[in-house]
XYZ file of C-alpha atoms in Angstrom:
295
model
C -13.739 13.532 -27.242
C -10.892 10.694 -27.149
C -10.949 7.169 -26.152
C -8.254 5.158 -23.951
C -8.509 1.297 -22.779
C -7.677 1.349 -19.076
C -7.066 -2.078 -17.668
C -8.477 -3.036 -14.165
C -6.325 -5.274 -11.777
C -7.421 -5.805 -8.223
C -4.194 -5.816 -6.242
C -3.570 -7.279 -3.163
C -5.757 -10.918 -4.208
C -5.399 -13.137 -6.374
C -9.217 -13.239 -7.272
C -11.290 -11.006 -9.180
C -13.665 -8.864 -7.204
C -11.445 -8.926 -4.213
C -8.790 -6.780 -2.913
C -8.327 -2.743 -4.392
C -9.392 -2.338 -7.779
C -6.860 0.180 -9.784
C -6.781 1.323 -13.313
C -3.618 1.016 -15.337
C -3.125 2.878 -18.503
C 0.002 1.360 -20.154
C 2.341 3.759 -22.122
C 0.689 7.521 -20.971
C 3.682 9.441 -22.534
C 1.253 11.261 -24.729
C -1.270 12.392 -22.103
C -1.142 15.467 -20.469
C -1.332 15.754 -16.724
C -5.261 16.920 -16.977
C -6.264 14.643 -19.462
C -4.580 11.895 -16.587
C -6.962 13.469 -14.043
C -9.553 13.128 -16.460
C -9.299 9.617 -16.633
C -8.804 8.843 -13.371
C -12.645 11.032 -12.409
C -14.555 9.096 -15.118
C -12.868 5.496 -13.835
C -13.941 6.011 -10.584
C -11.380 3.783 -8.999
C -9.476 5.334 -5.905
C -6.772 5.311 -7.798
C -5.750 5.229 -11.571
C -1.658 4.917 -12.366
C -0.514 6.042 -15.453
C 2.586 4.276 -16.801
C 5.373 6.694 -18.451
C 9.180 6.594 -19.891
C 11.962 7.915 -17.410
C 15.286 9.638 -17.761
C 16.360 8.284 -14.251
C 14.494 4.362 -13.584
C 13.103 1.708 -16.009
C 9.797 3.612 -16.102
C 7.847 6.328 -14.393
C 4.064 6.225 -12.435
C 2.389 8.518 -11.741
C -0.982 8.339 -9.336
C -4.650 9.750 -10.012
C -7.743 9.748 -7.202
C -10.480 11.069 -8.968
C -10.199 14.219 -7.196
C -6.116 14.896 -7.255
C -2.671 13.419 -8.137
C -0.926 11.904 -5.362
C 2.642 10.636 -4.670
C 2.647 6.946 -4.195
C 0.324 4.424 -4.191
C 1.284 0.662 -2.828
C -2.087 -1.148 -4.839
C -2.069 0.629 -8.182
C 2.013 -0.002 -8.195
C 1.305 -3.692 -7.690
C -1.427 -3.474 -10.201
C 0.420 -1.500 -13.171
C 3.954 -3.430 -12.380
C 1.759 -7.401 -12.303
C 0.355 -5.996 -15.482
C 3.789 -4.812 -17.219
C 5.485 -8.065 -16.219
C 2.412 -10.895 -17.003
C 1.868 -8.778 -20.370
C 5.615 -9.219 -21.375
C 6.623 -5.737 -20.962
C 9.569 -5.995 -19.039
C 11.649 -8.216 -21.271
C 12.068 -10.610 -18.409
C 13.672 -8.156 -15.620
C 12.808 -9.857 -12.167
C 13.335 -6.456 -10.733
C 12.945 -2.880 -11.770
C 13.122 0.432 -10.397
C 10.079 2.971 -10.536
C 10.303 6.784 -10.728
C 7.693 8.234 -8.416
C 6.684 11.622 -7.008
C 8.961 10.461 -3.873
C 12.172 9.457 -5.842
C 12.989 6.144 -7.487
C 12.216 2.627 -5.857
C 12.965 -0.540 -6.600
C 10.374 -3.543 -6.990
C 11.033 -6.769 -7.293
C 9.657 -9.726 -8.413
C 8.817 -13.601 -7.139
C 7.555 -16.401 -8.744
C 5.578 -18.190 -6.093
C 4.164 -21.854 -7.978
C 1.686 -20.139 -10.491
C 1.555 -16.712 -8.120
C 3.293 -13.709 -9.402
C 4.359 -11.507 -5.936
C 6.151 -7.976 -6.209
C 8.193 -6.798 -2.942
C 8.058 -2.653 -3.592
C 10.165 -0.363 -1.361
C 8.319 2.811 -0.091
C 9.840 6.004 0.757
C 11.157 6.426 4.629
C 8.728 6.902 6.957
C 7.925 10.237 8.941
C 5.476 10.673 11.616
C 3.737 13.937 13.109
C 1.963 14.585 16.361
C -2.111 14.367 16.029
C -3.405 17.394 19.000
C -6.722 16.732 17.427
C -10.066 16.037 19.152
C -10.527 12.745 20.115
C -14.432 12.673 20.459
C -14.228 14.320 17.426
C -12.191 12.168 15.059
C -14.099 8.843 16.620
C -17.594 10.396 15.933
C -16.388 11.122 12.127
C -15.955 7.088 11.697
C -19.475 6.601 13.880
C -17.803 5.646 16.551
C -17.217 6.463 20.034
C -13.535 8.290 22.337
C -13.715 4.775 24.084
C -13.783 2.112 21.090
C -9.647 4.389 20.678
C -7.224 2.371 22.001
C -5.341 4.735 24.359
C -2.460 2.575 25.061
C -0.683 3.743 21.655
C -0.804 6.707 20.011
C -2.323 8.448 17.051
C -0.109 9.903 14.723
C 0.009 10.781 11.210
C 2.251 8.644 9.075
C 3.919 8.615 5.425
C 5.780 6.292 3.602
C 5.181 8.130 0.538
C 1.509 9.637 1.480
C 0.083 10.753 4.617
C -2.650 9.028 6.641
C -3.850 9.550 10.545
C -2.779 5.977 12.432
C -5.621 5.392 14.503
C -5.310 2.673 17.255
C -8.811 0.913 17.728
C -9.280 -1.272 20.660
C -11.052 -4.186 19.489
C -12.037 -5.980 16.326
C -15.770 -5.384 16.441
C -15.858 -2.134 16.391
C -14.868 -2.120 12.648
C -18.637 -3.102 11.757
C -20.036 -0.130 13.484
C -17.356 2.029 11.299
C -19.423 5.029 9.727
C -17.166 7.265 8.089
C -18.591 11.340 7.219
C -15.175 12.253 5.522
C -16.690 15.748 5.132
C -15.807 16.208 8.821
C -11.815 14.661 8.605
C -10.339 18.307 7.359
C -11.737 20.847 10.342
C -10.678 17.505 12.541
C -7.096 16.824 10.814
C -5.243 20.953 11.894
C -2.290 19.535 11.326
C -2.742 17.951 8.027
C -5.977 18.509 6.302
C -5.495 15.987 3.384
C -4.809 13.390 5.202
C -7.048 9.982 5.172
C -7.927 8.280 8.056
C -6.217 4.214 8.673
C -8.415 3.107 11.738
C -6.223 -0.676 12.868
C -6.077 -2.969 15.501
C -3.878 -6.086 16.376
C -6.509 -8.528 16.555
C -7.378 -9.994 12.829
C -10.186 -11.979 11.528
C -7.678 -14.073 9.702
C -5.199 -16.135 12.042
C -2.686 -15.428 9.439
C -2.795 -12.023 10.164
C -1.161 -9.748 12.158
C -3.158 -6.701 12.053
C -6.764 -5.684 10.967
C -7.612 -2.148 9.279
C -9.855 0.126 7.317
C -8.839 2.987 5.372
C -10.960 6.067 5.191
C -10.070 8.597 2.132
C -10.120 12.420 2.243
C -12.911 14.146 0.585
C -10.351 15.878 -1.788
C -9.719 12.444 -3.262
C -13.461 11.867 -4.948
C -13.604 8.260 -2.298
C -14.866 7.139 0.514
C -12.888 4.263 1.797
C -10.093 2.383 -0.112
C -10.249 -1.307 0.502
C -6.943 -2.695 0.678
C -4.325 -0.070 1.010
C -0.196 -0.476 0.407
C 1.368 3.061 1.454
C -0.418 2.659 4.750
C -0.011 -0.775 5.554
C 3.650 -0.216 5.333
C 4.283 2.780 7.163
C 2.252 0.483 10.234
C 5.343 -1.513 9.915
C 7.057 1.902 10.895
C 4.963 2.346 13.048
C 4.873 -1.173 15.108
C 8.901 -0.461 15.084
C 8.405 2.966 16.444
C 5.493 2.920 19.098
C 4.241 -0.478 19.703
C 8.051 -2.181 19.747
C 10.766 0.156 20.250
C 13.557 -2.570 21.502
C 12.838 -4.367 18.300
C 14.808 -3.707 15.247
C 12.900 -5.955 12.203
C 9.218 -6.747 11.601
C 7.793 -8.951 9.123
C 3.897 -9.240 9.077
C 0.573 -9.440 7.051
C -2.618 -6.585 7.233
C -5.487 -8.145 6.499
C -7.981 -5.310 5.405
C -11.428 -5.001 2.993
C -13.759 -7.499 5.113
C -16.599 -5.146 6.021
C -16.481 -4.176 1.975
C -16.475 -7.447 1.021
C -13.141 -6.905 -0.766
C -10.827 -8.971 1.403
C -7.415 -8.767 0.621
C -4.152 -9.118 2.200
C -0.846 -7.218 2.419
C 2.599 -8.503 3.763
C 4.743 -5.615 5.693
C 8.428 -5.748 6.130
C 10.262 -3.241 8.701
C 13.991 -2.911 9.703
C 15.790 -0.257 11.175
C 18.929 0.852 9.674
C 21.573 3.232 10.216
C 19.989 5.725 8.019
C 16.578 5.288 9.339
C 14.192 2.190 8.749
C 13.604 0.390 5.516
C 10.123 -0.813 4.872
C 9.034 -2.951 2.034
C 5.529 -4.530 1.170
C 4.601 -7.546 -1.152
C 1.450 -9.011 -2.924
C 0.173 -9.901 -5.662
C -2.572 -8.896 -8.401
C -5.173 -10.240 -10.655
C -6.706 -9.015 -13.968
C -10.195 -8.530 -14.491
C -11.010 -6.654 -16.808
C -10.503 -3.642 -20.059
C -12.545 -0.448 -19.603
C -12.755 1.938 -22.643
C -12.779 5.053 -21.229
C -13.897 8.740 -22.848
C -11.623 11.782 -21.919
């Protein structure tokens, strides 16, 4: 049996034991990809990113849930790109561009007084038809068809990973969330492995734009990820696409983690372009802690 130090960052705050916790395992050139998956299962975290060399960008991630790799994750990038720079392993770059399962993007970075922020660019954002069950999908986050806001519509979403955009109609009804992910696949026809991203446009924070949870699939080994990137940012999409369709540029912050005790906050930037819609989100991270891990 081998040992590996994977450092923890919580991503999206800028305090330890808020925001998404993510493990980062600096230089994973020598691991194969079920040795990564490994890791990722015995860390626990919802995800683990493993940071590689690349042919095509200034490095490579790649993304573990304990249960399966996925193809981009907003949190663990922030994570594993605040640790790279803060750790001097970036040889003073401000910005850098990161080989992912979706193609390359670029991040970039912001010194804010003592706050480190990265601006990463997800992938462009699609959206499929949900023909689902209604009563369904609100009794599998313990809720009721009525708490659904039916004024906007529920969709699945990607900017680089696929989640079902669920309107909600009013703040409260967050509390009374539930989630039995072991009913989202026979729900979810269309898309089995998606997650669930339950928001509404009433925040607890008057900074805030928009308020959500995030409920993983039961392929990924989770339950509910705290503070989550890919799907804040394809709500940007979103917001351009259904809630605003005359607009052509959005710029606003997700608060998310509250009923988890793991508040944290993401900043969303949407603009339509001739090729299709740009989205970006920022934030920053904080270290906590090394975890020696056996593999």
């Amino acid at each position: 049996m081998s040992e590996i130090t994977v450092y923890h960052y919580d991503a999206f705050a800028s305090t330890p034991g808020k925001g998404n916790p993510a493990g980062v395992v600096f230089g994973a050139d020598h691991l194969s990809e079920s040795e990564m998956q490994l890791i990722a299962h015995n860390v626990g975290f919802n995800e683990t990113v493993f940071v590689l060399g690349s042919d095509t960008a200034d490095l490579r991630l790649r993304y573990y849930t304990p249960g399966h790799e996925i193809n981009l994750c907003g949190h663990a990038t922030m994570a594993s790109l605040f640790g790279l720079k803060t750790r001097g392993m970036l040889n003073g770059k401000t910005s850098v561009v990161i080989e992912t399962n979706v193609g390359n993007l670029p991040i970039r970075f912001e010194q804010d007084g003592e706050t480190l922020r990265m601006e990463m660019k997800q992938d462009q954002p699609r959206f499929l038809p949900f023909n689902g069950d209604m009563d369904r999908l609100a009794a599998s986050m313990g809720l009721r068809a009525s708490d659904i806001d039916p004024t906007a519509p529920i969709v699945y979403g990607s900017t680089g990973t696929w989640t079902l955009l669920i309107p909600i109609r009013s703040l409260e009804a967050f509390d009374r969330m539930r989630p039995d992910s072991q009913l989202f696949p026979d729900i979810l026809l269309e898309n089995p492995k998606s997650s669930l991203h339950p928001f509404c446009m009433e925040a607890h924070d008057l900074s805030a734009f928009m308020h959500a949870r995030h409920f993983s699939s039961p392929y990924s080994g989770t339950v509910e990820d705290p503070v989550t990137g890919t799907a804040s940012g394809v709500m940007g999409a979103y917001y351009l696409t259904y809630v605003q369709p005359g607009q052509s540029h959005a710029e606003f912050t997700v608060e998310q983690g509250q009923e988890i005790g793991r508040d944290g906050r993401v900043g969303v930037k949407a603009q339509k372009t001739a090729q299709g819609m740009e989205i970006y989100i920022h934030g920053t991270a904080v270290f906590v802690r090394e975890l020696v891990i056996q593999y």
